[in-house]
Amino acid sequence: MPDRTYLRVRADMPPGHVRTPAYLRGKTGWIERELGEFPNPEERAYGHPGQNSPLLRVRFTMGELWGAGAENPDDTLDAEIYGHWLQAAEPPHAP
Amino acid sequence: MDKAQDAYDGRRWHDMGGEAAGPVPQDDHDFALWEKRVDALMVICSSHGLFTVDGLRRVLEDMAPEAFETMSYYERWIAAINQNLIEAGTYTTAELAKRMSEVAARGTTYGEASDA
Amino acid sequence: MPHDHLSPSGHPYRKDDDHPLTYWQQMEIAVRELLVEKGVTTPADIAAEIDAMDSRSPANGAAVVARAWTDPTFRKALLKDASAATRAMGFDIGALHLIAVENTADIHNIIVCTLCSCYPRNLLGLPPDWYKSRAYRSRTVREPRKILAEFGVTLPQTTTIRVHDSTADMRYVVIPARPAGTDDWSEQQLANLVTRDSMIGTGLPKTPGA
C-alpha cells in the first residue's frame, strides 16, 4: 500500500453556506489527489471575492463513515474538501 | 427527520448525504420552455458576473425545508436568481413587483403572459 | 417563441402554454424582461443559450467514452485531465473542471451530489430528475449497492464501489468498462452502447446484441 497522507475533517457545525457535508465532519480519510487552489465559496456566497483555498480530493472508507452499518467497509467515498476544513491525522483504526 | 429543538445540531435540510429516504423515483419529465429560460438566465447572469453559483446556493439553502418538497427545481432556481439580482442592484423589488403584476394581467396562461 | 426545441429525452417540450400561469412563471417572465430592458441580455442571447443547452446530450459523453475505449493515448490524457481532453475533442465544456473516473474489472464508480445537484452538464446535458431527488442524494453515499440494485445493477462484493460526492468545483464522468465481444467494433458502434446512466455510474453500457 502506498504511503497515504491522512487528514481529518473538522467537526465544526457553523451556520450558513459551506461545501463540507455534515456526514463527513469528524471523519478521517487520505488525500486522493490535490486539485489546486479555488476561491472559498463560503465567502463568495455572501458577495465577497473569496480567498484562494487549496482543494483536495479526500478518500474515505465506508467503514470509517458508517461503521458496522456499511454495506461493504472497503468501498470508498471521495469528496472535495477545502484545506481550511482539514487537519493532519493518524490513520483510523480498522473497523 | 424531525429533531427536537433542543437537539438541533446545526445540520440543515439540504445537507442530506447519508439520511434515510425511500426508493429513487424513476420517472422523468421533459423540461418546459419556462424552465429552460430559467436555466438560460442563470448561465447568462453568472457569466456577466451578476452573481456566483455560491450566491445562488446560499439562497436555495436558506429556504425553509418545505421548499424542497413544495417547489419544483426551477421554481427554487428562479427565486434564488431573483434574490441575487436584487442583492446585486440589477433591479429593485419595486420594479419586480410592478412587472409581475403587469405580467399577471396579460392572461391566465404562460403563453399569453410571456409573448407580450 | 415556437415550441420546436427537443428536450434531452428527445421529446418536444412539455406544453406550458395551456396551464394556469403560476407565481414563479410570472417571476421568470418579469426577471427576463427586466434583464433585457437593463441591457444585461437579449432575447437572442437567451434563445442561443437554450439552443446550446439542447445541443449538449449524453451523446457527447458517449463519444468521449468510445474514444477512450479505442485510443490508449486519449484514454491516458482523459484520465489525467478530462477538461483538456474533451476540449481537444471539440466539446465546448466552458470553465468546467472535469474528472473522468474509470471502471475496471474490480472497481465501479458512481457519481452523486449530496449538497445540491452538481452534474457535468456541459458534457452530458441537464441531469435527470432522479439525480436531483432526495432519495438519490441522501442514500447513494451510504448504501450505493442498494441504489445500484434499484437501477438493476448488482455487483459482487469483490468489486470495490467508489462513490464520488461532487462537493465543490469538480464535475465527474464515469468511463464504464468496455463490453466484451466488441474487439472489432468501430468508435461509432461503441458509442451507441454508452448510456447516460453508465456515465453517472447507475448503469452499465449496453452489451452487443442486447
XYZ file of C-alpha atoms in Angstrom:
421
model
C 0.000 0.000 0.000
C 1.479 3.377 -0.966
C 2.196 5.977 1.668
C -1.000 7.789 2.441
C -1.430 11.252 3.901
C -4.323 11.063 6.340
C -6.480 14.068 7.171
C -9.414 14.579 9.486
C -12.352 16.760 8.505
C -13.058 19.397 11.128
C -16.215 18.639 13.108
C -17.382 22.283 13.187
C -21.054 22.985 12.563
C -21.223 26.679 11.591
C -24.395 28.203 10.154
C -24.539 29.424 6.569
C -23.155 28.245 3.257
C -20.390 25.630 3.413
C -19.476 22.849 0.988
C -18.342 20.273 3.519
C -21.186 17.780 4.012
C -22.175 17.043 7.610
C -21.763 13.284 7.143
C -18.009 13.772 6.594
C -17.335 16.015 9.560
C -15.024 14.448 12.099
C -14.150 11.622 9.684
C -10.627 10.658 8.630
C -9.560 9.894 5.082
C -6.500 10.204 2.887
C -5.543 12.501 0.036
C -6.622 11.007 -3.290
C -5.275 13.981 -5.246
C -4.653 17.692 -4.879
C -6.687 19.944 -7.133
C -5.022 23.331 -6.741
C -6.468 26.496 -5.238
C -10.022 27.722 -5.628
C -11.776 30.801 -4.201
C -13.518 29.973 -0.953
C -17.256 29.506 -1.645
C -18.061 30.321 1.982
C -17.010 33.914 1.180
C -18.259 34.028 -2.406
C -21.759 33.045 -1.294
C -22.001 36.346 0.574
C -20.772 38.598 -2.238
C -17.038 38.588 -1.431
C -14.402 37.571 -3.971
C -13.219 34.668 -1.812
C -9.633 33.975 -0.774
C -7.963 31.095 -2.507
C -8.064 27.848 -0.568
C -6.400 24.571 -1.544
C -8.933 21.981 -2.634
C -8.224 18.300 -2.053
C -9.964 15.123 -3.033
C -10.135 13.054 0.125
C -10.987 9.341 0.078
C -12.805 7.714 2.987
C -13.668 4.087 3.515
C -17.334 3.277 4.003
C -16.225 1.538 7.199
C -14.919 4.873 8.518
C -18.102 6.712 7.540
C -20.780 4.241 8.589
C -19.075 1.741 10.894
C -20.867 -1.572 11.204
C -23.705 -0.174 9.080
C -21.552 -0.029 5.962
C -22.675 -2.228 3.068
C -19.042 -3.093 2.403
C -16.416 -1.426 4.639
C -13.842 -1.441 1.832
C -15.995 0.537 -0.591
C -14.939 4.174 -0.684
C -16.325 7.681 -0.844
C -14.357 10.541 -2.422
C -15.219 14.190 -1.797
C -13.614 17.535 -2.498
C -12.768 19.346 0.721
C -11.206 22.797 1.127
C -7.953 22.946 3.074
C -9.324 25.038 5.928
C -11.645 22.133 6.809
C -8.807 19.603 7.117
C -6.403 18.728 9.939
C -3.470 16.325 9.965
C -4.490 12.935 11.365
C -3.310 9.418 12.125
C -4.755 6.520 10.134
C -8.088 5.448 11.621
C -8.284 2.090 13.352
C -9.652 -0.702 11.264
C -13.389 -1.048 11.936
C -36.070 13.600 10.320
C -37.884 15.689 12.923
C -35.445 16.872 15.517
C -36.446 18.332 18.813
C -35.409 21.970 19.015
C -33.035 21.330 21.922
C -31.316 18.587 19.930
C -30.571 20.806 16.939
C -27.006 20.129 15.813
C -26.622 22.758 13.096
C -27.222 20.397 10.196
C -29.543 21.867 7.619
C -32.095 20.229 5.352
C -30.136 20.469 2.100
C -27.172 18.650 3.665
C -28.858 15.265 3.208
C -26.000 12.853 2.492
C -26.473 9.618 4.478
C -30.057 10.313 5.576
C -32.677 7.617 5.247
C -35.049 8.038 2.308
C -37.360 5.999 0.134
C -36.752 4.428 -3.276
C -35.285 6.596 -6.030
C -38.153 7.882 -8.185
C -37.542 6.713 -11.738
C -39.974 8.985 -13.529
C -38.549 11.868 -15.531
C -40.152 14.881 -17.158
C -39.456 16.963 -20.224
C -38.366 20.467 -19.451
C -40.901 23.192 -20.105
C -39.823 26.270 -22.023
C -40.053 28.429 -18.927
C -37.704 26.031 -17.108
C -35.173 26.235 -19.936
C -35.411 30.011 -19.756
C -34.682 29.975 -16.026
C -31.621 27.855 -16.712
C -30.506 30.182 -19.509
C -30.917 33.257 -17.282
C -28.821 31.573 -14.597
C -25.994 30.857 -17.048
C -26.126 34.318 -18.640
C -26.252 36.276 -15.361
C -23.417 34.172 -13.916
C -21.277 34.798 -16.980
C -21.931 38.542 -16.613
C -20.731 38.385 -13.007
C -24.083 39.446 -11.511
C -23.890 36.584 -9.024
C -21.981 33.399 -8.346
C -23.266 29.852 -8.120
C -22.317 30.078 -4.453
C -24.658 33.042 -4.011
C -27.470 31.058 -5.633
C -26.818 28.025 -3.442
C -26.806 30.212 -0.332
C -30.356 31.406 -1.134
C -31.537 27.881 -2.011
C -30.175 26.528 1.262
C -31.689 29.370 3.290
C -35.155 28.427 2.054
C -37.394 26.600 4.501
C -37.096 22.802 4.340
C -40.617 22.596 2.876
C -39.357 24.386 -0.251
C -37.677 21.183 -1.413
C -40.978 19.341 -1.314
C -43.405 22.093 -2.327
C -41.479 23.916 -5.059
C -40.072 22.411 -8.236
C -36.372 22.602 -9.060
C -36.703 25.573 -11.410
C -39.177 27.330 -9.141
C -36.469 27.319 -6.476
C -33.903 28.467 -9.015
C -35.886 31.475 -10.281
C -36.463 32.522 -6.673
C -32.707 32.305 -5.990
C -31.780 34.109 -9.216
C -34.225 36.894 -8.407
C -32.949 37.375 -4.878
C -29.337 37.536 -6.073
C -30.229 40.098 -8.765
C -31.983 42.288 -6.217
C -28.971 41.994 -3.908
C -26.703 42.912 -6.845
C -28.806 46.006 -7.556
C -29.680 44.894 -11.093
C -33.266 45.984 -10.443
C -35.294 46.859 -7.396
C -38.050 44.969 -5.612
C -40.452 47.744 -6.676
C -39.548 47.235 -10.339
C -40.077 43.488 -9.984
C -43.380 43.939 -8.164
C -44.747 46.236 -10.855
C -43.615 43.965 -13.679
C -45.005 40.783 -12.097
C -48.395 42.461 -11.747
C -48.257 43.564 -15.377
C -47.367 40.046 -16.432
C -50.233 38.568 -14.415
C -52.652 40.992 -16.065
C -51.755 39.827 -19.571
C -53.501 36.492 -19.383
C -54.093 33.317 -17.466
C -51.556 31.033 -19.178
C -47.796 31.183 -19.604
C -48.200 31.551 -23.365
C -50.492 34.568 -23.046
C -48.345 36.231 -20.400
C -44.896 35.638 -21.872
C -45.291 36.558 -25.507
C -46.349 40.142 -24.992
C -41.178 31.537 -29.293
C -42.229 28.355 -31.104
C -42.022 25.124 -29.151
C -39.916 23.280 -31.665
C -36.916 22.522 -29.489
C -36.317 18.991 -28.351
C -35.736 18.199 -24.730
C -32.855 15.935 -23.616
C -35.175 12.952 -23.746
C -35.848 13.673 -27.408
C -39.468 14.674 -26.888
C -40.853 18.115 -27.628
C -41.028 20.452 -24.683
C -43.853 19.722 -22.347
C -46.543 22.169 -23.263
C -46.755 25.001 -20.789
C -48.908 27.484 -22.683
C -52.211 25.987 -21.680
C -51.652 25.590 -17.931
C -52.638 28.320 -15.485
C -49.871 30.883 -15.075
C -48.018 30.287 -11.809
C -46.437 32.822 -9.477
C -42.943 31.540 -10.351
C -43.633 31.746 -14.087
C -44.742 35.365 -13.546
C -41.398 35.905 -11.841
C -39.421 34.277 -14.672
C -41.140 36.450 -17.269
C -40.655 39.601 -15.189
C -36.985 38.884 -14.440
C -36.269 38.069 -18.091
C -37.920 41.261 -19.336
C -36.140 43.418 -16.760
C -32.768 41.870 -17.690
C -33.406 42.662 -21.365
C -34.503 46.223 -20.579
C -31.451 46.798 -18.378
C -29.207 45.678 -21.224
C -27.888 42.594 -19.421
C -29.032 40.230 -22.160
C -31.197 39.982 -25.257
C -33.936 37.570 -26.360
C -31.485 36.300 -28.995
C -28.849 35.575 -26.319
C -31.406 33.660 -24.253
C -32.542 31.648 -27.279
C -28.904 30.905 -28.157
C -28.244 29.695 -24.629
C -31.249 27.361 -24.840
C -30.008 26.064 -28.200
C -26.574 25.401 -26.687
C -28.245 23.596 -23.779
C -30.249 21.426 -26.197
C -27.138 20.574 -28.200
C -25.496 19.015 -25.126
C -26.604 15.459 -24.548
C -25.285 12.128 -23.326
C -24.215 11.520 -26.949
C -21.296 13.885 -26.272
C -20.152 11.836 -23.331
C -20.674 8.619 -25.269
C -18.314 9.866 -27.969
C -15.698 10.612 -25.302
C -16.069 7.141 -23.769
C -15.853 5.399 -27.156
C -12.690 7.350 -27.951
C -11.199 6.308 -24.608
C -12.033 2.664 -25.383
C -10.284 2.751 -28.750
C -7.417 5.225 -28.330
C -4.989 4.450 -25.472
C -3.264 7.841 -25.786
C -6.602 9.632 -25.483
C -7.632 7.446 -22.546
C -4.449 8.384 -20.728
C -4.971 12.090 -21.457
C -8.623 11.851 -20.348
C -7.734 10.292 -17.005
C -5.007 12.893 -16.462
C -7.052 15.984 -17.404
C -10.582 15.334 -18.633
C -11.308 19.027 -19.232
C -8.361 19.400 -21.619
C -9.001 16.068 -23.343
C -12.713 16.723 -24.015
C -11.962 20.273 -25.165
C -9.362 18.886 -27.564
C -12.084 16.607 -28.942
C -14.059 19.749 -29.794
C -16.619 19.887 -26.983
C -17.406 23.319 -25.586
C -17.339 22.493 -21.899
C -16.720 26.086 -20.787
C -14.917 26.501 -17.481
C -15.957 23.049 -16.291
C -13.356 21.172 -14.243
C -13.977 17.613 -15.320
C -12.586 14.449 -13.775
C -13.014 11.100 -15.533
C -13.101 8.014 -13.322
C -12.655 4.616 -14.888
C -14.499 1.379 -14.153
C -12.399 -1.768 -14.273
C -12.957 -5.442 -13.555
C -12.554 -4.640 -9.836
C -13.826 -1.068 -9.460
C -17.206 0.527 -10.105
C -17.627 4.306 -9.818
C -20.873 6.185 -9.115
C -21.446 9.945 -9.002
C -23.726 11.934 -6.686
C -24.026 15.469 -5.357
C -25.430 15.333 -1.836
C -25.465 19.103 -1.230
C -27.261 20.149 -4.417
C -27.247 18.511 -7.840
C -23.878 19.234 -9.497
C -23.664 17.383 -12.801
C -21.310 17.517 -15.806
C -23.994 19.398 -17.747
C -21.570 20.987 -20.196
C -20.757 17.486 -21.410
C -23.886 15.386 -20.724
C -26.669 17.986 -20.798
C -29.109 18.601 -17.939
C -29.438 15.948 -15.213
C -32.392 13.558 -14.977
C -34.966 14.263 -12.269
C -33.911 11.285 -10.149
C -30.363 12.644 -9.871
C -31.833 15.696 -8.082
C -34.166 13.661 -5.851
C -33.911 13.479 -2.075
C -33.653 9.693 -2.241
C -30.676 9.604 -4.610
C -28.841 12.484 -2.919
C -29.386 11.051 0.578
C -28.808 7.332 0.109
C -26.066 6.989 -2.507
C -23.224 7.822 -0.124
C -24.452 5.324 2.474
C -25.926 2.433 0.503
C -24.634 2.626 -3.072
C -25.198 -1.094 -3.599
C -28.900 -0.791 -2.749
C -29.149 2.206 -5.068
C -27.442 0.262 -7.855
C -29.826 -2.640 -7.315
C -32.766 -0.267 -7.778
C -31.243 0.630 -11.145
C -30.890 -3.072 -11.989
C -27.135 -3.293 -11.372
C -25.899 -5.942 -8.947
C -22.160 -6.135 -8.361
C -20.227 -8.796 -6.426
C -18.754 -7.864 -3.030
C -15.330 -8.344 -4.647
C -15.972 -5.272 -6.797
C -14.979 -2.130 -4.910
C -17.511 0.645 -5.234
C -16.142 4.171 -5.316
C -18.765 6.835 -4.668
C -17.833 10.384 -5.700
C -19.670 13.253 -3.973
C -19.359 16.407 -6.146
C -18.969 18.712 -3.165
C -17.034 21.574 -4.752
C -15.541 22.656 -8.078
C -15.073 19.345 -9.903
C -17.604 17.507 -12.044
C -17.346 13.801 -12.782
C -17.960 11.420 -15.618
C -17.629 7.655 -15.347
C -15.780 5.790 -18.074
C -17.576 2.440 -17.981
C -15.744 -0.775 -18.773
C -15.806 -1.730 -22.450
C -18.258 -4.585 -23.041
C -16.805 -7.927 -24.041
C -17.233 -9.058 -27.613
C -16.612 -5.642 -29.157
C -13.000 -6.056 -30.211
C -13.561 -5.245 -33.874
C -16.180 -2.553 -33.292
C -15.783 0.979 -34.632
C -15.765 4.024 -32.371
C -19.253 4.972 -33.598
C -20.622 1.482 -32.968
C -19.145 1.542 -29.491
C -20.606 4.974 -28.741
C -24.074 3.528 -29.325
C -23.525 1.196 -26.362
C -22.800 4.026 -23.920
C -25.846 5.122 -21.949
C -26.307 8.234 -19.833
C -26.657 6.170 -16.681
C -23.450 4.271 -17.435
C -21.615 7.608 -17.324
C -23.236 8.523 -13.973
C -22.467 5.067 -12.647
C -26.055 3.927 -12.048
C -25.962 1.779 -15.160
C -23.725 -0.357 -17.331
C -23.185 0.031 -21.075
C -25.405 -1.949 -23.387
C -23.938 -5.254 -24.476
C -23.551 -6.446 -28.067
C -26.782 -7.902 -29.351
C -28.828 -6.518 -26.437
